[in-house]
CSV table of C-alpha atoms in Angstrom, one decimal:
chain,number,residue,atom,x,y,z
U,1,MET,CA,-14.4,-36.0,-23.6
U,2,SER,CA,-13.3,-34.3,-20.4
U,3,ASP,CA,-15.4,-31.5,-18.9
U,4,PRO,CA,-14.8,-28.0,-20.4
U,5,ILE,CA,-12.1,-25.9,-18.7
U,6,ARG,CA,-13.3,-22.7,-17.0
U,7,ILE,CA,-10.6,-20.1,-16.3
U,8,THR,CA,-12.1,-18.1,-13.4
U,9,ASP,CA,-9.0,-16.2,-12.3
U,10,LEU,CA,-8.2,-14.0,-15.3
U,11,ALA,CA,-8.3,-10.7,-13.5
U,12,ALA,CA,-6.9,-12.0,-10.3
U,13,PRO,CA,-4.5,-14.9,-11.1
U,14,ARG,CA,-4.0,-17.7,-8.6
U,15,LEU,CA,-0.3,-18.7,-9.1
U,16,ASN,CA,1.3,-22.0,-8.3
U,17,GLU,CA,4.7,-22.3,-6.7
U,18,GLN,CA,6.5,-22.6,-10.0
U,19,GLN,CA,4.9,-19.5,-11.4
U,20,GLN,CA,5.7,-17.6,-8.2
U,21,ALA,CA,9.3,-18.7,-8.3
U,22,ALA,CA,9.6,-17.6,-11.9
U,23,LEU,CA,8.2,-14.2,-11.2
U,24,ALA,CA,10.6,-13.9,-8.2
U,25,TYR,CA,13.5,-14.7,-10.4
U,26,GLY,CA,12.4,-12.2,-13.0
U,27,ALA,CA,12.2,-9.5,-10.3
U,28,SER,CA,15.9,-10.1,-9.6
U,29,LEU,CA,16.9,-9.3,-13.1
U,30,ASP,CA,17.9,-6.0,-14.8
U,31,VAL,CA,16.5,-6.2,-18.3
U,32,GLU,CA,17.6,-3.6,-20.8
U,33,LEU,CA,15.4,-3.1,-23.9
U,34,ASP,CA,17.9,-1.3,-26.1
U,35,ALA,CA,18.3,-1.8,-29.8
U,36,ALA,CA,22.1,-1.3,-29.9
U,37,SER,CA,22.7,-3.9,-27.2
U,38,ILE,CA,20.4,-6.4,-28.8
U,39,LEU,CA,22.2,-6.0,-32.2
U,40,SER,CA,25.6,-6.2,-30.5
U,41,GLU,CA,24.7,-9.4,-28.6
U,42,ALA,CA,23.2,-11.0,-31.7
U,43,SER,CA,26.3,-10.2,-33.8
U,44,ALA,CA,28.6,-11.6,-31.1
U,45,SER,CA,26.5,-14.8,-30.8
U,46,VAL,CA,27.0,-15.8,-34.5
U,47,SER,CA,30.2,-13.9,-35.3
U,48,LEU,CA,28.5,-12.0,-38.1
U,49,ASP,CA,27.9,-8.2,-38.4
U,50,ASP,CA,26.1,-7.6,-41.7
U,51,PHE,CA,22.4,-7.0,-41.1
U,52,GLY,CA,21.8,-6.0,-44.7
U,53,SER,CA,19.7,-3.0,-45.1
U,54,MET,CA,19.3,-1.1,-41.8
U,55,ASP,CA,15.9,0.3,-42.6
U,56,PHE,CA,14.6,-2.0,-39.9
U,57,LEU,CA,16.4,-0.1,-37.1
U,58,PRO,CA,13.6,2.6,-36.5
U,59,ARG,CA,11.1,-0.3,-36.1
U,60,LEU,CA,13.3,-2.1,-33.6
U,61,GLU,CA,13.9,1.1,-31.8
U,62,LEU,CA,10.2,1.8,-31.6
U,63,LEU,CA,9.5,-1.6,-30.1
U,64,CYS,CA,12.2,-1.2,-27.6
U,65,ASP,CA,11.0,2.3,-26.6
U,66,GLU,CA,7.4,1.3,-26.3
U,67,TRP,CA,8.0,-1.8,-24.3
U,68,GLY,CA,10.8,-0.2,-22.3
U,69,HIS,CA,8.4,2.5,-21.1
U,70,ASP,CA,5.5,0.1,-20.4
U,71,GLU,CA,5.3,0.3,-16.6
U,72,GLY,CA,2.8,-2.6,-16.5
U,73,LEU,CA,5.4,-5.1,-17.8
U,74,ASN,CA,7.3,-7.1,-15.2
U,75,ASN,CA,10.9,-8.2,-15.7
U,76,LEU,CA,9.9,-11.6,-16.8
U,77,GLY,CA,7.7,-10.1,-19.5
U,78,ARG,CA,10.6,-7.8,-20.5
U,79,LEU,CA,13.0,-10.6,-20.7
U,80,SER,CA,10.7,-12.7,-22.9
U,81,LEU,CA,10.3,-9.7,-25.3
U,82,ARG,CA,14.0,-9.0,-25.4
U,83,ASN,CA,14.8,-12.6,-26.1
U,84,LYS,CA,12.4,-12.5,-29.1
U,85,LEU,CA,13.9,-9.3,-30.5
U,86,LEU,CA,17.4,-10.9,-30.0
U,87,LEU,CA,16.3,-14.1,-31.8
U,88,TYR,CA,15.1,-12.0,-34.8
U,89,ALA,CA,18.3,-10.1,-34.9
U,90,ARG,CA,20.3,-13.3,-34.9
U,91,ASN,CA,18.0,-14.8,-37.6
U,92,ARG,CA,18.5,-11.6,-39.7
U,93,LEU,CA,22.3,-12.0,-39.6
U,94,LEU,CA,22.0,-15.6,-40.6
U,95,ILE,CA,19.6,-14.9,-43.4
U,96,GLN,CA,21.8,-12.1,-44.8
U,97,ASP,CA,24.9,-14.2,-44.6
U,98,LEU,CA,23.2,-17.1,-46.5
U,99,LEU,CA,21.8,-14.8,-49.2
U,100,LYS,CA,25.3,-13.3,-49.7
U,101,ARG,CA,26.9,-16.7,-50.1
U,102,HIS,CA,24.1,-18.1,-52.3
U,103,PRO,CA,22.5,-15.3,-54.3
U,104,GLU,CA,20.9,-17.9,-56.5
U,105,ILE,CA,18.3,-18.3,-53.8
U,106,HIS,CA,16.6,-15.1,-55.0
U,107,ALA,CA,15.7,-17.0,-58.2
U,108,VAL,CA,13.7,-19.7,-56.4
U,109,GLU,CA,10.0,-19.4,-57.3
U,110,ILE,CA,7.2,-19.8,-54.8
U,111,ARG,CA,4.6,-21.3,-57.0
U,112,ALA,CA,0.8,-21.2,-56.5
U,113,PRO,CA,0.7,-21.4,-52.7
U,114,ILE,CA,-2.5,-22.1,-50.9
U,115,ILE,CA,-3.0,-19.4,-48.3
U,116,VAL,CA,-5.5,-19.3,-45.4
U,117,ALA,CA,-6.6,-15.9,-44.2
U,118,GLY,CA,-9.1,-15.5,-41.4
U,119,LEU,CA,-9.7,-14.2,-38.0
U,120,PRO,CA,-7.6,-15.7,-35.2
U,121,ARG,CA,-9.6,-18.4,-33.4
U,122,SER,CA,-11.8,-18.9,-36.5
U,123,GLY,CA,-10.6,-22.4,-37.7
U,124,THR,CA,-7.5,-21.2,-39.5
U,125,THR,CA,-5.1,-23.2,-37.4
U,126,HIS,CA,-7.1,-26.4,-37.8
U,127,LEU,CA,-7.5,-25.8,-41.6
U,128,LEU,CA,-3.8,-25.2,-42.1
U,129,ASN,CA,-2.7,-28.2,-40.0
U,130,LEU,CA,-5.2,-30.4,-41.8
U,131,MET,CA,-3.9,-29.4,-45.3
U,132,ALA,CA,-0.4,-29.6,-44.1
U,133,ALA,CA,-1.0,-33.3,-43.4
U,134,ASP,CA,-1.1,-33.7,-47.2
U,135,GLN,CA,2.5,-34.5,-47.9
U,136,ARG,CA,2.3,-33.0,-51.4
U,137,LEU,CA,2.3,-29.6,-49.7
U,138,ARG,CA,5.1,-27.9,-47.8
U,139,ALA,CA,4.2,-26.2,-44.6
U,140,LEU,CA,6.1,-24.3,-41.9
U,141,PRO,CA,6.5,-26.1,-38.5
U,142,LEU,CA,6.9,-23.9,-35.5
U,143,TRP,CA,10.5,-24.9,-34.8
U,144,GLU,CA,11.6,-24.0,-38.3
U,145,SER,CA,9.7,-20.7,-38.2
U,146,TYR,CA,11.6,-19.7,-35.1
U,147,GLU,CA,14.9,-20.5,-36.6
U,148,PRO,CA,14.7,-20.8,-40.4
U,149,VAL,CA,18.5,-20.9,-41.0
U,150,PRO,CA,20.7,-23.2,-38.9
U,151,LEU,CA,23.4,-21.9,-36.7
U,152,PRO,CA,26.9,-22.0,-38.3
U,153,GLY,CA,28.5,-25.4,-37.8
U,154,GLU,CA,25.8,-26.8,-35.6
U,155,GLN,CA,25.3,-30.5,-36.1
U,156,LEU,CA,22.4,-32.8,-35.5
U,157,MET,CA,22.1,-34.3,-32.1
U,158,ASP,CA,23.2,-37.9,-31.5
U,159,ASP,CA,19.7,-39.2,-32.0
U,160,GLY,CA,19.3,-37.2,-35.3
U,161,THR,CA,17.2,-34.4,-33.8
U,162,ASP,CA,17.8,-30.9,-35.2
U,163,PRO,CA,19.0,-28.7,-32.3
U,164,ARG,CA,16.5,-26.0,-33.4
U,165,TYR,CA,13.7,-28.5,-32.9
U,166,GLN,CA,15.0,-29.4,-29.4
U,167,ARG,CA,15.2,-25.7,-28.5
U,168,CYS,CA,11.6,-25.2,-29.5
U,169,ALA,CA,10.5,-28.3,-27.6
U,170,ASP,CA,12.4,-27.1,-24.5
U,171,ALA,CA,10.7,-23.7,-24.7
U,172,TRP,CA,7.2,-25.3,-25.1
U,173,SER,CA,7.9,-27.4,-22.0
U,174,VAL,CA,8.7,-24.3,-20.0
U,175,MET,CA,5.6,-22.5,-21.4
U,176,ARG,CA,3.4,-25.4,-20.4
U,177,GLN,CA,4.7,-25.2,-16.9
U,178,MET,CA,4.2,-21.5,-16.7
U,179,THR,CA,0.8,-21.3,-18.5
U,180,PRO,CA,-0.5,-24.9,-18.4
U,181,LEU,CA,-3.9,-24.2,-20.0
U,182,LEU,CA,-2.4,-22.6,-23.1
U,183,ALA,CA,-2.3,-25.9,-24.9
U,184,ALA,CA,-6.1,-26.1,-24.7
U,185,MET,CA,-6.3,-22.8,-26.6
U,186,HIS,CA,-3.3,-22.7,-28.9
U,187,PRO,CA,-0.8,-25.5,-28.9
U,188,MET,CA,2.8,-24.4,-29.6
U,189,ASP,CA,4.7,-27.7,-29.7
U,190,PRO,CA,7.5,-27.9,-32.3
U,191,ASP,CA,5.5,-29.9,-34.9
U,192,HIS,CA,2.6,-27.5,-34.8
U,193,ILE,CA,2.3,-25.8,-38.2
U,194,HIS,CA,2.8,-22.0,-37.6
U,195,GLU,CA,2.1,-18.8,-39.4
U,196,GLU,CA,4.5,-17.6,-42.0
U,197,LEU,CA,4.2,-14.1,-40.4
U,198,GLU,CA,7.0,-15.3,-38.1
U,199,LEU,CA,9.3,-15.0,-41.0
U,200,MET,CA,8.8,-11.2,-41.0
U,201,GLY,CA,10.2,-11.1,-37.5
U,202,PRO,CA,13.8,-10.6,-38.6
U,203,ASP,CA,12.5,-7.6,-40.6
U,204,TYR,CA,10.9,-6.3,-37.4
U,205,ALA,CA,7.5,-6.1,-39.1
U,206,SER,CA,3.9,-7.4,-38.9
U,207,TYR,CA,1.1,-7.3,-36.3
U,208,ASN,CA,2.6,-10.3,-34.6
U,209,PHE,CA,4.3,-8.0,-32.0
U,210,GLU,CA,0.8,-7.1,-30.8
U,211,TRP,CA,0.2,-10.7,-29.7
U,212,LEU,CA,3.5,-10.6,-27.7
U,213,CYS,CA,2.5,-7.4,-25.9
U,214,GLN,CA,-0.3,-4.9,-26.5
U,215,CYS,CA,1.5,-2.0,-28.2
U,216,PRO,CA,-0.7,0.7,-29.6
U,217,ARG,CA,2.2,2.8,-30.9
U,218,TRP,CA,3.5,-0.1,-32.9
U,219,ARG,CA,0.0,-0.8,-34.1
U,220,ASP,CA,-0.4,2.7,-35.4
U,221,HIS,CA,3.0,2.6,-37.1
U,222,TYR,CA,2.0,-0.7,-38.7
U,223,TYR,CA,-1.3,0.8,-39.9
U,224,ALA,CA,0.5,3.8,-41.5
U,225,SER,CA,3.2,1.6,-43.3
U,226,ASP,CA,3.1,-0.2,-46.6
U,227,GLN,CA,3.6,-3.8,-45.8
U,228,THR,CA,4.7,-4.9,-49.3
U,229,PRO,CA,8.4,-4.9,-48.5
U,230,HIS,CA,7.9,-7.0,-45.4
U,231,TYR,CA,5.7,-9.5,-47.4
U,232,GLN,CA,8.5,-9.7,-49.9
U,233,TYR,CA,11.0,-10.3,-47.1
U,234,MET,CA,8.9,-13.2,-45.8
U,235,LYS,CA,8.7,-14.5,-49.4
U,236,THR,CA,12.5,-14.5,-49.6
U,237,VAL,CA,12.8,-16.6,-46.4
U,238,LEU,CA,10.3,-19.0,-47.9
U,239,LYS,CA,12.7,-19.2,-50.9
U,240,ILE,CA,15.5,-20.0,-48.5
U,241,LEU,CA,13.5,-22.8,-46.9
U,242,THR,CA,12.6,-24.2,-50.4
U,243,TRP,CA,16.3,-24.0,-51.4
U,244,GLN,CA,17.4,-25.7,-48.1
U,245,ASP,CA,15.0,-28.5,-48.9
U,246,GLY,CA,17.1,-29.2,-52.0
U,247,ASP,CA,14.6,-27.7,-54.5
U,248,PRO,CA,16.9,-25.0,-56.3
U,249,THR,CA,14.1,-23.7,-58.5
U,250,GLY,CA,11.0,-24.2,-56.4
U,251,SER,CA,9.5,-26.3,-59.2
U,252,HIS,CA,8.8,-29.3,-56.9
U,253,THR,CA,7.4,-27.3,-53.9
U,254,ARG,CA,3.9,-26.0,-53.2
U,255,TRP,CA,3.4,-24.1,-50.0
U,256,VAL,CA,0.4,-24.1,-47.7
U,257,LEU,CA,0.4,-21.0,-45.5
U,258,LYS,CA,-2.0,-19.0,-43.2
U,259,CYS,CA,-2.2,-15.8,-41.1
U,260,PRO,CA,-5.0,-13.6,-39.8
U,261,GLN,CA,-3.0,-10.5,-40.7
U,262,HIS,CA,-3.7,-11.2,-44.4
U,263,LEU,CA,-7.3,-10.1,-43.8
U,264,GLU,CA,-6.2,-6.5,-43.6
U,265,GLN,CA,-3.4,-6.8,-46.3
U,266,LEU,CA,-5.3,-8.6,-49.1
U,267,PRO,CA,-4.0,-6.2,-51.8
U,268,VAL,CA,-0.5,-6.7,-50.6
U,269,LEU,CA,-1.0,-10.5,-50.4
U,270,GLN,CA,-2.3,-10.5,-54.0
U,271,ARG,CA,0.7,-8.4,-55.3
U,272,VAL,CA,3.3,-10.5,-53.6
U,273,PHE,CA,1.6,-13.9,-54.3
U,274,PRO,CA,-0.3,-13.3,-57.6
U,275,ASP,CA,-0.9,-17.0,-58.3
U,276,ALA,CA,-2.0,-18.0,-54.8
U,277,THR,CA,-5.3,-19.6,-54.0
U,278,THR,CA,-6.7,-17.9,-50.9
U,279,ALA,CA,-9.2,-19.4,-48.5
U,280,ILE,CA,-10.8,-16.9,-46.1
U,281,THR,CA,-12.4,-18.3,-43.0
U,282,HIS,CA,-15.4,-16.5,-41.4
U,283,ARG,CA,-16.7,-16.8,-37.9
U,284,ASP,CA,-18.9,-14.9,-35.5
U,285,PRO,CA,-16.5,-12.1,-34.3
U,286,VAL,CA,-17.9,-12.4,-30.7
U,287,ALA,CA,-16.7,-16.0,-30.5
U,288,VAL,CA,-13.3,-15.0,-31.9
U,289,ILE,CA,-12.9,-12.0,-29.5
U,290,GLN,CA,-13.8,-13.8,-26.3
U,291,SER,CA,-11.4,-16.7,-27.3
U,292,ALA,CA,-8.5,-14.4,-28.3
U,293,ALA,CA,-9.0,-12.0,-25.2
U,294,THR,CA,-9.1,-15.0,-22.9
U,295,MET,CA,-5.9,-16.5,-24.3
U,296,VAL,CA,-4.1,-13.1,-24.1
U,297,ALA,CA,-5.3,-12.3,-20.6
U,298,TYR,CA,-4.4,-15.8,-19.4
U,299,GLY,CA,-0.8,-15.4,-20.7
U,300,GLN,CA,-0.4,-12.0,-19.1
U,301,ARG,CA,-0.3,-13.5,-15.6
U,302,MET,CA,3.3,-14.2,-16.2
U,303,SER,CA,4.3,-10.9,-17.9
U,304,ARG,CA,2.4,-8.1,-16.3
U,305,TYR,CA,2.0,-6.8,-12.7
U,306,ARG,CA,-1.8,-6.6,-13.2
U,307,VAL,CA,-4.1,-8.2,-15.8
U,308,ASP,CA,-6.4,-5.5,-17.2
U,309,VAL,CA,-9.2,-7.8,-18.6
U,310,GLU,CA,-11.2,-4.8,-19.8
U,311,GLY,CA,-8.2,-3.3,-21.6
U,312,VAL,CA,-7.4,-6.6,-23.3
U,313,LEU,CA,-11.0,-7.0,-24.5
U,314,ASP,CA,-11.1,-3.4,-25.8
U,315,TYR,CA,-7.8,-3.8,-27.6
U,316,TRP,CA,-8.7,-7.0,-29.4
U,317,ALA,CA,-12.3,-6.1,-30.1
U,318,ASP,CA,-10.8,-3.0,-31.9
U,319,ARG,CA,-8.1,-5.1,-33.8
U,320,VAL,CA,-10.7,-7.6,-34.9
U,321,ARG,CA,-13.0,-4.8,-36.2
U,322,HIS,CA,-10.0,-3.3,-38.1
U,323,LEU,CA,-9.2,-6.7,-39.7
U,324,LEU,CA,-12.8,-7.3,-40.7
U,325,GLN,CA,-13.4,-3.8,-42.0
U,326,ALA,CA,-10.3,-4.1,-44.2
U,327,CYS,CA,-11.5,-7.6,-45.4
U,328,ALA,CA,-14.9,-6.2,-46.3
U,329,ARG,CA,-13.3,-3.4,-48.2
U,330,ASP,CA,-10.7,-5.4,-50.1
U,331,ARG,CA,-12.3,-8.8,-50.6
U,332,ALA,CA,-13.0,-8.1,-54.2
U,333,VAL,CA,-9.3,-7.8,-55.1
U,334,LEU,CA,-9.0,-11.5,-55.0
U,335,ALA,CA,-10.3,-13.1,-58.2
U,336,GLU,CA,-13.2,-15.5,-57.7
U,337,SER,CA,-11.2,-18.2,-59.6
U,338,GLN,CA,-8.5,-18.0,-57.0
U,339,SER,CA,-10.3,-17.5,-53.7
U,340,ILE,CA,-13.1,-19.1,-51.6
U,341,ASP,CA,-15.0,-18.1,-48.4
U,342,VAL,CA,-15.0,-20.7,-45.6
U,343,PRO,CA,-17.8,-20.3,-43.2
U,344,PHE,CA,-16.8,-21.7,-39.8
U,345,HIS,CA,-20.1,-23.7,-39.3
U,346,GLU,CA,-19.6,-25.4,-42.7
U,347,PHE,CA,-16.0,-26.2,-42.0
U,348,MET,CA,-16.7,-27.6,-38.6
U,349,ALA,CA,-19.6,-29.7,-40.0
U,350,ASP,CA,-17.4,-31.4,-42.6
U,351,ASP,CA,-13.7,-30.3,-42.6
U,352,VAL,CA,-12.6,-32.7,-45.4
U,353,ALA,CA,-15.4,-31.5,-47.7
U,354,MET,CA,-14.2,-28.0,-47.3
U,355,VAL,CA,-10.7,-29.0,-48.0
U,356,ARG,CA,-12.0,-30.6,-51.3
U,357,LYS,CA,-13.5,-27.3,-52.2
U,358,ILE,CA,-10.3,-25.4,-51.6
U,359,TYR,CA,-8.3,-28.0,-53.5
U,360,ALA,CA,-10.7,-27.6,-56.5
U,361,LYS,CA,-10.0,-23.9,-56.5
U,362,ALA,CA,-6.3,-24.6,-56.3
U,363,ALA,CA,-6.5,-27.2,-59.1
U,364,LEU,CA,-5.1,-29.8,-56.6
U,365,PRO,CA,-6.7,-33.2,-57.0
U,366,MET,CA,-7.8,-35.0,-53.8
U,367,THR,CA,-6.1,-38.4,-54.2
U,368,ASP,CA,-6.8,-41.5,-52.1
U,369,THR,CA,-3.4,-41.0,-50.5
U,370,ALA,CA,-4.0,-37.4,-49.6
U,371,LEU,CA,-7.4,-38.4,-48.1
U,372,GLN,CA,-5.8,-41.0,-46.0
U,373,GLN,CA,-3.2,-38.5,-44.7
U,374,LEU,CA,-6.0,-36.1,-43.8
U,375,GLU,CA,-8.0,-38.7,-42.0
U,376,HIS,CA,-4.9,-40.0,-40.1
U,377,PHE,CA,-4.2,-36.4,-38.9
U,378,MET,CA,-7.8,-36.1,-37.6
U,379,GLU,CA,-7.5,-39.4,-35.8
U,380,ALA,CA,-4.2,-38.3,-34.2
U,381,HIS,CA,-5.5,-34.8,-33.4
U,382,PRO,CA,-9.2,-35.0,-32.3
U,383,ARG,CA,-10.8,-31.7,-31.4
U,384,GLY,CA,-10.3,-30.9,-27.7
U,385,LYS,CA,-7.2,-33.2,-27.5
U,386,HIS,CA,-5.7,-30.9,-24.9
U,387,GLY,CA,-9.0,-29.9,-23.4
U,388,ARG,CA,-11.6,-27.4,-24.3
U,389,VAL,CA,-11.9,-24.0,-22.7
U,390,ALA,CA,-15.5,-22.8,-21.9
U,391,TYR,CA,-15.8,-19.0,-22.3
U,392,ASP,CA,-18.2,-16.6,-20.6
U,393,LEU,CA,-17.8,-13.1,-22.0
U,394,GLU,CA,-20.1,-11.4,-19.6
U,395,ALA,CA,-18.7,-13.1,-16.4
U,396,ASP,CA,-15.0,-12.7,-17.4
U,397,PHE,CA,-15.0,-9.3,-19.2
U,398,GLY,CA,-18.3,-7.6,-18.2
U,399,VAL,CA,-19.6,-7.3,-21.7
U,400,SER,CA,-22.8,-8.6,-23.3
U,401,PRO,CA,-22.2,-10.8,-26.4
U,402,ASP,CA,-25.2,-9.1,-28.2
U,403,ALA,CA,-23.9,-5.7,-27.4
U,404,LEU,CA,-20.5,-6.5,-28.8
U,405,ARG,CA,-21.9,-8.3,-31.8
U,406,GLN,CA,-23.8,-5.0,-32.9
U,407,GLN,CA,-20.4,-3.5,-33.7
U,408,PHE,CA,-20.0,-6.0,-36.5
U,409,ASP,CA,-23.3,-5.7,-38.4
U,410,PHE,CA,-21.4,-4.7,-41.5
U,411,TYR,CA,-19.6,-8.0,-41.5
U,412,PHE,CA,-22.7,-10.1,-41.0
U,413,ARG,CA,-24.4,-8.3,-43.9
U,414,GLN,CA,-21.5,-9.1,-46.3
U,415,PHE,CA,-20.3,-12.5,-45.4
U,416,PRO,CA,-22.0,-15.9,-44.6
U,417,VAL,CA,-21.5,-15.8,-40.9
U,418,ARG,CA,-23.7,-17.2,-38.2
U,419,ALA,CA,-24.0,-15.8,-34.7
U,420,GLU,CA,-23.0,-18.3,-32.1
U,421,THR,CA,-25.3,-18.5,-29.1
U,422,SER,CA,-23.1,-20.8,-27.1
U,423,THR,CA,-19.3,-20.6,-27.4
């Protein structure tokens, strides 16, 4: 295994020529974050104008206003955010058009999904991708999460590749040029199994926008809003994907899903997916925070004039605390027969054994074929395949791990979590 990667320029990035050229290009642009122009451009791009219910508009306007007045964002950052909002607007038009033409999609059932909930950087991604290797389960690859409904009239490429897949691959190639160490922290290649939260994007909902850009006004609006309609919207898009697979009732499809946001939305998750089996991962919050903060701060070198490492750490320490406080409060809403806690140290010691336990809760037998598929995935995706980042919370963020850990005594008391002395 190669030596661990140390990122020593988080606060004062050292940029290569490609990165400098990209920022210079961004500086030449005039980027407008305006809801009306985004919706107009989306409508023109697909020749559709029915967005369905317009109750999303205040949420889109809030994002545009907050990001538009963020003086720390450079134009490259603004362009990236605008492109994301534009993609969601286009997807909403396509989703609405498909549902109008095929109302039978609403009758599709999402049956007994297996859902992973846990802190970001706590093993959720590995657990999801591992179970997704079991071909009895339907998972959501990144390329499909970004564009769940094909563009009208768009055909497969000459080699059989879906153009949506190619667009995702092209974006990942550019991202690796701009932020080459990102793959070691969170790969975003087209086949990577992604969070279903992306499917709330066309409804302009979820905490996902906070990962794109720290936005406290959006966070507070999200906190104050019932997320049930947005989970139902996401479930409808899962129905679309099931229907597009050729399963008109959902009787042959069982989804495996995951998202950290579910930790603070467990009552909503239970209402919208009452027959789900939920696996909740648990890890030392300090290890999670330093990993998440490092990833966010590293990415900001291309989107902000200055990387405020202390501000990044404060924001995500607060978000992790909110996630865990909500989980501690609401964990009991999930029935013991339909849920399981997954300690990080146990999962890392024997990941297949943990999958067996989850399958037992979900009444899904572990077959020889499924076991072979899991083992093949692990052989093809060894830990640290893209390198391993070494973290130093005190050196990079000026905070003692022990001091930070004291904020989470409530979590250690309630759940089977081990403090990690070396992360």
